[in-house]
């Protein structure tokens, strides 16, 4: 396996991200979050989720958290839309007020799939929270209730976002310059 050779052009810095995460947490806490149940989509959202959870604490909330790992398989430049569960929740969501957390909203397939699944499992309410929202044509009619930044259709890495499972450790978010990711920006599997 060869490592990607692209260079990362910084887009959102640590301080900027921290300020946005605090802002999101205040919004979430301010709109009711007494029995908030965070469901984080792995792997991309784990850094954001950890920071958001602590920001929610500062904002006066007492969230619980669980994780779900989802894969989306791509074909060519477009994600095929086949989404599947790799790792399911450990805790029941029935009657819960869920805050579904992901790193980035792109075609919307991942979050749409996860939201439907949570509602089917009996969640009382599911609100969507993403750090990044790509300005692209969604394949699903879905928008985030809370988001950090809008971004253009470039391939981003850092702060949990990866290419080939690399770059997640970067404390900032940047654009991966270099060879285009295999299969296009929304088609790596699993993510
Ligand atoms: P969607 O299902 O097309 O909305 O894709 C959402 C998922 O694709 C996210 O959870 C990310 O893991 C991944 N993704 C989309 N765009 C990027 C990107 O620019 N960099 C890294 N991962 C991305
Ligand atoms: Mg992801």
Tab-separated table of N, CA and C in Angstrom, residues 18 21-22 51 53-61:
chain	number	residue	atom	x	y	z
A	18	UNK	N	-12.029	25.748	17.213
A	18	UNK	CA	-12.446	25.727	18.623
A	18	UNK	C	-13.579	26.717	18.873
A	21	UNK	N	-16.789	25.281	17.400
A	21	UNK	CA	-17.293	24.157	18.192
A	21	UNK	C	-18.011	24.680	19.439
A	22	UNK	N	-17.432	25.693	20.086
A	22	UNK	CA	-18.076	26.309	21.252
A	22	UNK	C	-19.419	26.912	20.885
A	51	UNK	N	-14.350	17.051	21.146
A	51	UNK	CA	-14.313	18.487	21.465
A	51	UNK	C	-15.717	19.030	21.721
A	53	UNK	N	-18.316	17.427	22.805
A	53	UNK	CA	-18.857	16.929	24.064
A	53	UNK	C	-18.363	17.781	25.238
A	54	UNK	N	-17.083	18.142	25.201
A	54	UNK	CA	-16.543	18.972	26.284
A	54	UNK	C	-17.072	20.402	26.195
A	55	UNK	N	-17.305	20.870	24.969
A	55	UNK	CA	-17.909	22.200	24.810
A	55	UNK	C	-19.345	22.194	25.319
A	56	UNK	N	-20.050	21.076	25.129
A	56	UNK	CA	-21.416	20.950	25.648
A	56	UNK	C	-21.416	20.980	27.170
A	57	UNK	N	-20.407	20.383	27.754
A	57	UNK	CA	-20.272	20.444	29.217
A	57	UNK	C	-20.118	21.905	29.661
A	58	UNK	N	-19.262	22.643	28.977
A	58	UNK	CA	-19.071	24.068	29.327
A	58	UNK	C	-20.359	24.847	29.139
A	59	UNK	N	-21.191	24.387	28.183
A	59	UNK	CA	-22.457	25.077	27.916
A	59	UNK	C	-23.573	24.591	28.839
A	60	UNK	N	-23.249	23.723	29.776
A	60	UNK	CA	-24.222	23.308	30.787
A	60	UNK	C	-24.985	22.038	30.484
A	61	UNK	N	-24.659	21.348	29.385
A	61	UNK	CA	-25.376	20.118	29.038
A	61	UNK	C	-24.678	18.894	29.639
